Coordinates of N, CA and C in Angstrom, one line a residue:
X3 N 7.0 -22.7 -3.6 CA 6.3 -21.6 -3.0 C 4.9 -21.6 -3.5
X4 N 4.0 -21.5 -2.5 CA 2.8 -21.4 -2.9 C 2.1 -20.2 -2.5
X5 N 2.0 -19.0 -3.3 CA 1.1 -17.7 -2.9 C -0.5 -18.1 -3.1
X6 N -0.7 -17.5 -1.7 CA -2.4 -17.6 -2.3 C -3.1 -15.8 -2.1
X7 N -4.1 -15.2 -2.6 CA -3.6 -13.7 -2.0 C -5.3 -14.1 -2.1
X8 N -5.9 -13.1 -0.9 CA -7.1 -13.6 -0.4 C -7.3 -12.0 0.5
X9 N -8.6 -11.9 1.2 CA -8.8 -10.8 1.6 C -8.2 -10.8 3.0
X10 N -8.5 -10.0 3.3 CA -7.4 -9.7 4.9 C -8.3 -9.9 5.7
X11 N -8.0 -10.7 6.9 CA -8.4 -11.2 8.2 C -8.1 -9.8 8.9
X12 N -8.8 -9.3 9.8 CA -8.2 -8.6 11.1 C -8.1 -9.5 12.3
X13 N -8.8 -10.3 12.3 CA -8.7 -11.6 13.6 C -6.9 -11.9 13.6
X14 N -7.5 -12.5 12.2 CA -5.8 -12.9 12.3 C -4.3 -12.7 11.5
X15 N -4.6 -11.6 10.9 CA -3.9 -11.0 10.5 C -3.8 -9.6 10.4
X16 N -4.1 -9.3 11.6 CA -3.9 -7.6 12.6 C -1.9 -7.6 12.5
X17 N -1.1 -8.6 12.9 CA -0.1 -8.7 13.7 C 0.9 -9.0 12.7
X18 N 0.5 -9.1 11.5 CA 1.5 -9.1 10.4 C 1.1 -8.0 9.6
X19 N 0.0 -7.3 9.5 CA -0.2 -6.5 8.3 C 0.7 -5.0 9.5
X20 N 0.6 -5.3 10.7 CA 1.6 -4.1 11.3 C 3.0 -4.3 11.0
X21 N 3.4 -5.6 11.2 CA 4.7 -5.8 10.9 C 5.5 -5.2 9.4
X22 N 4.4 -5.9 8.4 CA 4.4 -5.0 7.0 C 4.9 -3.9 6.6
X23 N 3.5 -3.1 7.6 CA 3.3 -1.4 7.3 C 4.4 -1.5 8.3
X24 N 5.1 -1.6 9.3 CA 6.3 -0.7 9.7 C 7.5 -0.8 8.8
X25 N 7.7 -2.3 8.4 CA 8.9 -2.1 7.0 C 8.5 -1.4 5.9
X26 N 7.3 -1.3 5.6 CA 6.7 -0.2 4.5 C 7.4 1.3 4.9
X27 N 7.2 1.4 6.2 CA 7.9 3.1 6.4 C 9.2 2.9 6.5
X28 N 9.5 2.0 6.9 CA 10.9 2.2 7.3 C 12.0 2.0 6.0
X29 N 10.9 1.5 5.2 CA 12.0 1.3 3.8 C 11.4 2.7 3.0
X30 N 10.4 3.1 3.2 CA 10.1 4.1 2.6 C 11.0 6.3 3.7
X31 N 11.4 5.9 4.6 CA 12.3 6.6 5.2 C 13.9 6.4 4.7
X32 N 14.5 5.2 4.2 CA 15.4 5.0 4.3 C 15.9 5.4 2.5
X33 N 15.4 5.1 2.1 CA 15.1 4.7 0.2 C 15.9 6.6 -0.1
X34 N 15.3 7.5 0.3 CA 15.7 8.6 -0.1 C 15.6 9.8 1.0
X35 N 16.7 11.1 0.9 CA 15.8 12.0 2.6 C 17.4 12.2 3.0
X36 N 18.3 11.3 3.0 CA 19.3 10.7 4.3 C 18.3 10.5 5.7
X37 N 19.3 10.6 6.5 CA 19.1 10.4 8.2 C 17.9 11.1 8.5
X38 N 17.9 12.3 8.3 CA 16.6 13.4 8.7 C 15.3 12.6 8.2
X39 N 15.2 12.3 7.0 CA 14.1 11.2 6.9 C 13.9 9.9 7.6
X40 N 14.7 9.4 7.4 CA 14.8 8.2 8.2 C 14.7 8.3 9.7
X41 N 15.1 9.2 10.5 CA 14.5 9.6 11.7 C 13.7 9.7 11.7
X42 N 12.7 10.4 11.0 CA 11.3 10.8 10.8 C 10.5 9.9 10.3
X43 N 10.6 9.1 9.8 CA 9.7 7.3 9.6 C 9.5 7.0 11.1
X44 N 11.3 6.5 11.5 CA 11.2 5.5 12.5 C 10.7 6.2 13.6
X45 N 10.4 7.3 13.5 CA 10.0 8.1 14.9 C 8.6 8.1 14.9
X46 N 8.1 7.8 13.8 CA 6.4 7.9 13.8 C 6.1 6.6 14.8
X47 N 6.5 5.2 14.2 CA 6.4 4.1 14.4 C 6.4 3.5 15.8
X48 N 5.2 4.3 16.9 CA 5.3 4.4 18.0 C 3.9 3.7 18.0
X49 N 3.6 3.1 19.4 CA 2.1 2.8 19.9 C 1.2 3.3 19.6
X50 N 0.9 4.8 19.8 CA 0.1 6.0 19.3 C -0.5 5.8 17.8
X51 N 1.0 5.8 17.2 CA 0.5 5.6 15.3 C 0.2 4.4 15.0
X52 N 0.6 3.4 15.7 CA 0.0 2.0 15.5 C -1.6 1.8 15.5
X53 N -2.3 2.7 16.8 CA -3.7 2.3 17.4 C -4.1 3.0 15.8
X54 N -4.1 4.4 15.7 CA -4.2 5.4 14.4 C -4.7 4.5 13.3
X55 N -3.6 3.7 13.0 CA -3.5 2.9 11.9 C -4.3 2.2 11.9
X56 N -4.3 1.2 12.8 CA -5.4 -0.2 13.0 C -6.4 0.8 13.0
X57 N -7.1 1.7 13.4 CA -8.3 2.1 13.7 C -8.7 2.7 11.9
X58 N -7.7 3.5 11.5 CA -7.7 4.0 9.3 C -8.2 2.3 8.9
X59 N -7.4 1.8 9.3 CA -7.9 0.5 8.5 C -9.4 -0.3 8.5
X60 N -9.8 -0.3 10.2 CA -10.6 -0.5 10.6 C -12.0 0.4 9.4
X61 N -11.7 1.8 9.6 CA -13.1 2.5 8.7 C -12.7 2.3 7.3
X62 N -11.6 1.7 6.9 CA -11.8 1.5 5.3 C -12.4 0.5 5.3
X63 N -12.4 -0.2 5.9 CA -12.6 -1.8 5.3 C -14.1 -1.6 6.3
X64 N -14.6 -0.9 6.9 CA -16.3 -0.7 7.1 C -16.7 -0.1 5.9
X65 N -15.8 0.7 4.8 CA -16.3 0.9 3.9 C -16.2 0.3 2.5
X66 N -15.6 -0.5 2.7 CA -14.8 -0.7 1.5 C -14.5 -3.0 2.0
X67 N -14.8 -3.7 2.0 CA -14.4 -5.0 2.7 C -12.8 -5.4 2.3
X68 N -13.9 -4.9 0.8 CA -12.0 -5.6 0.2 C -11.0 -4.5 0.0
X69 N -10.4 -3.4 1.1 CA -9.7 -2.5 0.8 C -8.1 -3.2 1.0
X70 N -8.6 -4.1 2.0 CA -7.1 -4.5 2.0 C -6.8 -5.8 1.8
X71 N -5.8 -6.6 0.7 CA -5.5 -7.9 0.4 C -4.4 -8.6 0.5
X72 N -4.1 -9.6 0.9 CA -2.9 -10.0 1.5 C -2.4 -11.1 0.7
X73 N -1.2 -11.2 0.1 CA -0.2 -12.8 -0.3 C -0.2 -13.3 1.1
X74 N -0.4 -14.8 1.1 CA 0.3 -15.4 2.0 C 1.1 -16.5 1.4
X75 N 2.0 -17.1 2.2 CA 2.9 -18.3 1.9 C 3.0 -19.2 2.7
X76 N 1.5 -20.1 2.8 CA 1.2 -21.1 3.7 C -0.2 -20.0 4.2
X77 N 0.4 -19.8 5.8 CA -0.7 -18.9 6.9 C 0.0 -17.8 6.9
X78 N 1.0 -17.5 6.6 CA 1.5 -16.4 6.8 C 1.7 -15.2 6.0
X79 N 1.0 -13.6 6.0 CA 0.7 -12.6 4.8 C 2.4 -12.7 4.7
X80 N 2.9 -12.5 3.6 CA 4.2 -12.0 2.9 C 4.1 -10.5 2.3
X81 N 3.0 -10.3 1.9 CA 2.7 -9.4 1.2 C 1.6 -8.0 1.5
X82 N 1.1 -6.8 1.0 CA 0.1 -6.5 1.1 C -0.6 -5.4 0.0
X83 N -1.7 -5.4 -0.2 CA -1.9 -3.9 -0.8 C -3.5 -3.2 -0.6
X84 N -3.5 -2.2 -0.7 CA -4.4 -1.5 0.3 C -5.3 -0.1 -0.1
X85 N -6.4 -0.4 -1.4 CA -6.9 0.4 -1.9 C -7.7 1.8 -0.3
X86 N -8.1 2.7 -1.5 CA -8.8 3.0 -0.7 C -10.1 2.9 -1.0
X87 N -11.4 3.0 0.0 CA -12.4 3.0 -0.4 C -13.2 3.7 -1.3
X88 N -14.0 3.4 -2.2 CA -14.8 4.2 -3.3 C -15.2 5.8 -1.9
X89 N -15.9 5.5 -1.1 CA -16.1 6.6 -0.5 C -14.8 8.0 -0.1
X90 N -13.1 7.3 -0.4 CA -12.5 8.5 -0.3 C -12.1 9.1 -1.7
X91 N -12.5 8.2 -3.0 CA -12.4 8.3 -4.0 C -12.1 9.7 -4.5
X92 N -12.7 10.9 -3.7 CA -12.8 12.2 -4.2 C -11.3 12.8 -3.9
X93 N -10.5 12.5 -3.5 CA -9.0 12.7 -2.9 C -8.4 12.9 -4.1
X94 N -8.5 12.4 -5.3 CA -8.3 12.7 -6.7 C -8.6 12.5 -7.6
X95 N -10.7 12.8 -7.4 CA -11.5 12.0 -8.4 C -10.9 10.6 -8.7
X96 N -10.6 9.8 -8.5 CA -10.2 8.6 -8.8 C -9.9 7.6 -7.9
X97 N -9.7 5.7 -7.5 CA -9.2 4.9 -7.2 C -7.7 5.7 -6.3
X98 N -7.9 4.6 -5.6 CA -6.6 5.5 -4.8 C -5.6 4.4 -4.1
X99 N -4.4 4.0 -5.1 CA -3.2 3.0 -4.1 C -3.1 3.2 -2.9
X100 N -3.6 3.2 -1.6 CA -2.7 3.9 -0.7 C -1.0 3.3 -0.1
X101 N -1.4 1.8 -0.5 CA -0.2 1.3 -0.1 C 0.1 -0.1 -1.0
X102 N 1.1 -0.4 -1.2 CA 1.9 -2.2 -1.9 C 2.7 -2.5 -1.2
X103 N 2.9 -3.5 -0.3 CA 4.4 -4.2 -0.1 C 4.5 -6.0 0.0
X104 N 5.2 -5.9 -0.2 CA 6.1 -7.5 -0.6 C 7.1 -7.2 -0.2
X105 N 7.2 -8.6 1.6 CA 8.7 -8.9 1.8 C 9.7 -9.0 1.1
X106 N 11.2 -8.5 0.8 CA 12.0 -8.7 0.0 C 12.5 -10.0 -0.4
X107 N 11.9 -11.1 0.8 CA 12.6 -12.1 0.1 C 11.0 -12.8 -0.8
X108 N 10.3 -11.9 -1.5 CA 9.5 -12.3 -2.1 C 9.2 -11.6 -3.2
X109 N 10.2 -10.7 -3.3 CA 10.2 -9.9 -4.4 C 10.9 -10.4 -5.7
X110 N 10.4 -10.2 -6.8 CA 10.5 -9.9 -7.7 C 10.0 -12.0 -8.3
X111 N 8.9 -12.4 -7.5 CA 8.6 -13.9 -7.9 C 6.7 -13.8 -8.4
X112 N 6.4 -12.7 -8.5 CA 5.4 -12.6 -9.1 C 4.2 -12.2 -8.4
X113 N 4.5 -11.9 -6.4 CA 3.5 -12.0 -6.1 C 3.1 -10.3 -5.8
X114 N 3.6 -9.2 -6.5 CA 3.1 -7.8 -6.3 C 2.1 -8.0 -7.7
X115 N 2.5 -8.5 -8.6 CA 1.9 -8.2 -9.9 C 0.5 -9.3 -9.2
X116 N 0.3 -9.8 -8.6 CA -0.9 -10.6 -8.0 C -1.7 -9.6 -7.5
X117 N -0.9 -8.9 -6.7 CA -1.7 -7.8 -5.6 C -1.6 -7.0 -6.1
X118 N -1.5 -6.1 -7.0 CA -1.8 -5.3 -8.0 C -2.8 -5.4 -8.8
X119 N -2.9 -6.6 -9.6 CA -4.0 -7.2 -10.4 C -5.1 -7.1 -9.6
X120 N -5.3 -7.5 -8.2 CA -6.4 -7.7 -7.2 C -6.8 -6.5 -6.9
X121 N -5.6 -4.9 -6.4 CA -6.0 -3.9 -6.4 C -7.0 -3.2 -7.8
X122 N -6.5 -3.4 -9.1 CA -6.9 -3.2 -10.1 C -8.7 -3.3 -10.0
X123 N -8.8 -4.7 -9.9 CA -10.3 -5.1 -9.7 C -11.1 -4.8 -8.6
X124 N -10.3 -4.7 -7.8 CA -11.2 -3.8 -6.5 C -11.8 -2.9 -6.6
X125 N -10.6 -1.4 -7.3 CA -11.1 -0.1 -8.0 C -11.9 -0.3 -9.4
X126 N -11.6 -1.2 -9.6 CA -13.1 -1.4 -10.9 C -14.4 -1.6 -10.7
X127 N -14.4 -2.0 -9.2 CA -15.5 -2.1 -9.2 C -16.5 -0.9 -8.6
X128 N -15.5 -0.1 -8.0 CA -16.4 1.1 -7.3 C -17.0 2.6 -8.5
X129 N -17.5 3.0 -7.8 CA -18.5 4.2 -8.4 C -17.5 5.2 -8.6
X130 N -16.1 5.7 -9.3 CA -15.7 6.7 -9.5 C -15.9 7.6 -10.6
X131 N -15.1 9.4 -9.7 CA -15.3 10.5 -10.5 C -14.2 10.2 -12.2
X132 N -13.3 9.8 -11.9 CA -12.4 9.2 -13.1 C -11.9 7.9 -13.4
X133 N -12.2 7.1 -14.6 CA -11.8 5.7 -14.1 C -10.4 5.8 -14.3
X134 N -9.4 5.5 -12.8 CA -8.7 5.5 -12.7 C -7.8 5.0 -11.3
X135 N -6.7 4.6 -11.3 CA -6.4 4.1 -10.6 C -4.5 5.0 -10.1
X136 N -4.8 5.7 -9.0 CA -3.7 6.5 -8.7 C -2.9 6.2 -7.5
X137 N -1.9 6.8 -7.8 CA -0.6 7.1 -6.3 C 0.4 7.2 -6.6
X138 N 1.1 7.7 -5.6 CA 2.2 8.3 -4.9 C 3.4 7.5 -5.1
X139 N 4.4 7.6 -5.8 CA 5.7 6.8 -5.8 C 6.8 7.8 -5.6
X140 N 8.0 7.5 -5.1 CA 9.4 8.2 -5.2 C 9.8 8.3 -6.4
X141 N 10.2 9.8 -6.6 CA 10.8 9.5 -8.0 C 12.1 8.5 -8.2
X142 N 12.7 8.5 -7.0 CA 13.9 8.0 -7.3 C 13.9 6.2 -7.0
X143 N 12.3 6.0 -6.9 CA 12.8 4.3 -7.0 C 12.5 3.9 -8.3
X144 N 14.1 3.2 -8.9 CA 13.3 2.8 -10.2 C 12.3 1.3 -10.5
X145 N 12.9 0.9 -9.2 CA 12.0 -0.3 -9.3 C 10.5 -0.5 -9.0
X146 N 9.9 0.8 -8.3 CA 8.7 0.5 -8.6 C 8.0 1.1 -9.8
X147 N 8.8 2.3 -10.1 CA 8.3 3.2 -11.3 C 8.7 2.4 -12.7
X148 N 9.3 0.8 -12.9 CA 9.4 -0.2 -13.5 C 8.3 -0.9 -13.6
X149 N 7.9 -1.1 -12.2 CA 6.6 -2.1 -11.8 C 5.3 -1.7 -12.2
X150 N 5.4 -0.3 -11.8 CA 4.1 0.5 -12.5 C 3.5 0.3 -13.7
X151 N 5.1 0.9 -14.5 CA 5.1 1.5 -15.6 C 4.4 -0.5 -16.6
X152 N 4.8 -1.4 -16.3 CA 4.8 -2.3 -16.7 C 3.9 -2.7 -15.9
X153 N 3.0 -2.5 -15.3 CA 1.4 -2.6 -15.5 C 0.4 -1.5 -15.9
X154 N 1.0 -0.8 -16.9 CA 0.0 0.5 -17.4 C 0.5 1.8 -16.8
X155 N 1.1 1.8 -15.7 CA 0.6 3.0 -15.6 C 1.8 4.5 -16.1
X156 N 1.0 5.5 -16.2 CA 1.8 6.6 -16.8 C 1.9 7.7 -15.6
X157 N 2.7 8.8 -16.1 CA 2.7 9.8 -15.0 C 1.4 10.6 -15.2
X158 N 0.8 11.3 -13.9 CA -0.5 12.0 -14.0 C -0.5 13.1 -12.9
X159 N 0.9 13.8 -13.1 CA 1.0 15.2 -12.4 C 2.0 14.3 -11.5
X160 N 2.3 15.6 -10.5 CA 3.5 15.5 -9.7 C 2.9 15.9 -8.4
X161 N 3.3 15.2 -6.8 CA 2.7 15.4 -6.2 C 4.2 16.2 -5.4
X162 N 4.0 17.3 -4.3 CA 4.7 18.2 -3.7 C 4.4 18.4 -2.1
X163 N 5.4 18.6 -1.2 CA 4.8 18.4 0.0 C 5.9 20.0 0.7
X164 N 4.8 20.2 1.9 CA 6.0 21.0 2.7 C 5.5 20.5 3.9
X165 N 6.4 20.6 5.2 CA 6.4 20.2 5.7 C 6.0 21.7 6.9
X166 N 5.0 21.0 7.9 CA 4.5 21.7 8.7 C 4.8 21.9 10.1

């Protein structure tokens, strides 16, 4: 296996970073919620939220070039992660994860701690209110709250949602 992780193409890598981000929801609906969540992932994951998305991505990366970086394994992304730009920085004074994922059959071979590392440097380079580097995890996954935790990071408040 050869990872290479390199900045993201939209030419040519539009049609896998979707594929990604829909297993990113769909594992992120399924993980915890029951069915009621998991309905509510896979029911987003329509045409509508697709254009949404490609278009969010499109203005980060007008702001930001390297917001989003991809493993690949050959030509093909396996992987992804997805700062946000110094310009949305104020969302929590700080760097902002918005997204990581790594195909499962590529998990746990070294190539998140790649794209992590890369995210890391990304946010170091921008102008922020805190130097820091934040986001959003389930409490109940321990494996990324593993992954985190064993790249630095600590807990920094608790984030709370209701539903509208």
């Amino acid at each position: 296996m050869t990872i290479d992780v390199r900045p993201y193409r939209p030419a040519t890598d539009e049609a896998a970073l979707w594929r990604m981000k829909e297993a990113f929801e769909r594992e992120l609906g399924s993980k915890t919620g029951g069915a009621d969540k998991r309905e509510t992932y896979e029911a987003k994951l329509d045409a509508d939220y697709r254009a949404r998305y490609g278009s969010w991505v499109d203005r980060c990366l007008a702001d930001e070039p390297d917001a989003i970086t991809v493993a690949t394994d050959g030509a093909e992304p396996v992987g992804y992660v997805f700062v946000l730009p110094e310009t949305l920085s104020m969302i929590w004074d700080a760097g902002v994860l918005n997204e990581i994922y790594v195909e499962p059959s590529y998990r746990g071979t070294g190539v998140a701690d790649r794209l992590i590392e890369r995210a890391m440097d990304v946010v170091r380079s921008q102008s922020l209110p805190i130097d820091r580097l934040v986001l959003d995890v389930d409490p109940d996954n321990d494996r990324a709250y593993e992954f985190y935790r064993r790249h630095g990071f600590d807990s920094w408040g608790e984030m709370v949602a209701v539903e509208l």
